[in-house]
Amino acid sequence: LGIWKPVIPEFGNEGADRLAALVAHERRCGIQPDPIRRLAAVLPPDGDIAARVAQRLKLSRADRTRLVKAASPASHTDHRVDAYLDGTVAALDRLLLSGADQDAVEAAATFAVPKLPITGGALIERGLKPGPEVSERFARFGLMWAEAGFPYESAAIEQLIERALC
């Protein structure tokens, strides 16, 4: 009916359809409704638009970040890696907004991101000097570790460290 146009002009018919689909999907999956996720549903799936809306609505920094992540494409196709990179809430929001099957939503809702098996010190011990390069290689290791399925076996970790240093 256009009642949101003065506040959220980005909210169009497509947004109403996405919101209705999200509400139905949340119910099917037994997921509690969430206002930030639902706001993301009514907006076009675009992180820049979400950032402008969040600014205009004066959302908290945490809610602004969450809205932008929900409205942006997933960092990775595997929800576990997406959760590692952007957080479990963002991964779950994206799955629900995309209409992912119930098994994937349930898996994401219960997924806890594992703790990295090394610290930056492990890379420094391998000859890197403290600083930006350690941070870059550590981030590379983390992504490779997540993509490998979060292994904790020594041999797998050693192989990933070697690849991260290349």
Coordinates of C-alpha atoms in Angstrom, one line a residue:
L1 CA 0.0 0.0 0.0
G2 CA 3.0 2.2 0.0
I3 CA 2.9 3.2 3.7
W4 CA 6.6 2.5 4.1
K5 CA 7.6 4.7 1.1
P6 CA 8.3 7.9 3.2
V7 CA 10.6 5.9 5.6
I8 CA 12.0 3.2 3.4
P9 CA 11.5 4.1 -0.3
E10 CA 13.5 1.1 -1.3
F11 CA 10.7 -1.2 -0.1
G12 CA 8.7 -2.2 -3.2
N13 CA 6.5 -5.1 -4.2
E14 CA 9.6 -7.4 -4.6
G15 CA 10.5 -6.6 -1.0
A16 CA 7.0 -7.5 0.2
D17 CA 7.3 -10.8 -1.7
R18 CA 10.7 -11.5 -0.2
L19 CA 9.4 -10.7 3.3
A20 CA 6.4 -13.1 2.9
A21 CA 8.7 -15.8 1.7
L22 CA 11.1 -15.2 4.6
V23 CA 8.3 -15.3 7.2
A24 CA 7.0 -18.6 5.8
H25 CA 10.5 -20.0 5.7
E26 CA 11.3 -19.0 9.3
R27 CA 8.1 -20.7 10.4
R28 CA 8.8 -23.9 8.4
C29 CA 12.3 -24.1 9.9
G30 CA 11.3 -23.2 13.5
I31 CA 13.5 -20.1 13.5
Q32 CA 12.5 -17.1 15.6
P33 CA 11.6 -14.0 13.7
D34 CA 14.2 -11.2 13.7
P35 CA 13.6 -7.6 12.8
I36 CA 17.0 -7.0 11.1
R37 CA 16.7 -10.1 9.0
R38 CA 13.2 -9.0 8.0
L39 CA 14.4 -5.5 7.2
A40 CA 17.0 -7.1 4.9
A41 CA 14.2 -9.1 3.2
V42 CA 12.3 -5.9 2.2
L43 CA 15.3 -4.2 0.8
P44 CA 16.9 -5.0 -2.6
P45 CA 19.7 -7.6 -2.0
D46 CA 22.5 -5.0 -2.2
G47 CA 24.9 -4.2 0.7
D48 CA 25.3 -0.6 -0.4
I49 CA 21.6 0.1 -0.3
A50 CA 21.4 -1.7 3.1
A51 CA 24.2 0.5 4.4
R52 CA 22.4 3.7 3.3
V53 CA 19.1 2.6 4.8
A54 CA 20.8 1.6 8.1
Q55 CA 22.5 5.0 8.2
R56 CA 19.2 6.8 7.5
L57 CA 17.4 4.7 10.2
K58 CA 20.3 5.4 12.6
L59 CA 20.7 1.7 13.4
S60 CA 23.4 0.7 15.9
R61 CA 26.7 -0.3 14.5
A62 CA 26.0 -4.0 15.2
D63 CA 22.6 -3.8 13.5
R64 CA 24.0 -1.9 10.6
T65 CA 26.8 -4.5 10.1
R66 CA 24.3 -7.3 10.3
L67 CA 21.9 -5.7 7.8
V68 CA 24.7 -5.1 5.3
K69 CA 25.9 -8.7 5.6
A70 CA 22.4 -10.1 5.3
A71 CA 21.8 -8.0 2.1
S72 CA 25.2 -8.9 0.6
P73 CA 26.1 -12.1 -1.2
A74 CA 27.5 -14.9 0.9
S75 CA 31.3 -14.9 1.2
H76 CA 31.4 -18.6 0.3
T77 CA 29.1 -21.2 -1.0
D78 CA 29.6 -23.5 2.1
H79 CA 27.6 -22.0 5.0
R80 CA 30.3 -23.2 7.4
V81 CA 33.0 -21.2 5.6
D82 CA 30.6 -18.3 5.3
A83 CA 30.0 -18.5 9.1
Y84 CA 33.8 -18.6 9.7
L85 CA 34.3 -15.5 7.5
D86 CA 31.2 -13.4 8.3
G87 CA 29.8 -15.0 11.5
T88 CA 27.1 -17.5 12.2
V89 CA 24.3 -15.0 12.3
A90 CA 25.1 -13.6 8.9
A91 CA 25.4 -17.1 7.4
L92 CA 22.0 -18.1 8.9
D93 CA 20.4 -14.8 7.7
R94 CA 21.6 -15.4 4.2
L95 CA 20.4 -19.0 4.1
L96 CA 17.0 -18.0 5.3
L97 CA 16.7 -15.1 2.9
S98 CA 17.8 -17.3 0.0
G99 CA 15.2 -19.9 0.8
A100 CA 17.8 -22.7 1.5
D101 CA 16.4 -26.1 2.4
Q102 CA 15.5 -26.8 6.0
D103 CA 18.5 -29.2 6.5
A104 CA 20.9 -26.4 5.6
V105 CA 19.2 -23.9 7.8
E106 CA 19.1 -26.3 10.8
A107 CA 22.8 -27.1 10.2
A108 CA 23.7 -23.4 10.2
A109 CA 21.5 -22.7 13.2
T110 CA 23.5 -25.2 15.3
F111 CA 27.0 -24.6 13.8
A112 CA 29.7 -23.3 16.1
V113 CA 32.7 -21.9 14.4
P114 CA 35.8 -23.9 15.5
K115 CA 38.8 -22.2 17.1
L116 CA 41.8 -21.8 14.9
P117 CA 44.4 -24.5 15.7
I118 CA 47.4 -22.0 15.4
T119 CA 48.2 -18.4 16.2
G120 CA 50.2 -15.9 14.3
G121 CA 53.2 -17.0 16.4
A122 CA 53.3 -20.3 14.4
L123 CA 54.0 -18.3 11.3
I124 CA 56.6 -16.1 13.0
E125 CA 58.4 -19.3 14.1
R126 CA 58.5 -20.2 10.4
G127 CA 60.5 -17.0 9.6
L128 CA 57.9 -14.3 9.0
K129 CA 58.5 -11.0 10.7
P130 CA 55.7 -9.6 12.8
G131 CA 53.5 -7.2 11.0
P132 CA 51.1 -7.1 8.1
E133 CA 52.5 -10.1 6.3
V134 CA 51.8 -12.3 9.3
S135 CA 48.2 -11.0 9.4
E136 CA 47.8 -11.6 5.6
R137 CA 49.2 -15.1 5.8
F138 CA 47.3 -15.9 9.0
A139 CA 44.0 -14.9 7.2
R140 CA 45.0 -17.0 4.2
F141 CA 45.6 -20.0 6.5
G142 CA 42.3 -19.5 8.2
L143 CA 40.4 -19.5 4.9
M144 CA 42.2 -22.6 3.7
W145 CA 41.6 -24.3 7.0
A146 CA 37.9 -23.5 6.8
E147 CA 37.7 -24.7 3.2
A148 CA 39.4 -27.9 4.1
G149 CA 36.7 -28.6 6.7
F150 CA 38.4 -27.3 9.8
P151 CA 40.9 -30.2 10.3
Y152 CA 42.8 -30.5 13.5
E153 CA 45.2 -33.3 12.5
S154 CA 48.9 -32.2 12.7
A155 CA 49.7 -33.3 9.2
A156 CA 46.8 -31.4 7.7
I157 CA 47.6 -28.2 9.7
E158 CA 51.3 -28.4 8.7
Q159 CA 50.3 -28.7 5.0
L160 CA 48.0 -25.7 5.3
I161 CA 50.7 -23.7 7.0
E162 CA 53.1 -24.4 4.2
R163 CA 50.5 -23.5 1.6
A164 CA 49.7 -20.2 3.5
L165 CA 53.4 -19.3 3.5
C166 CA 53.7 -19.7 -0.3

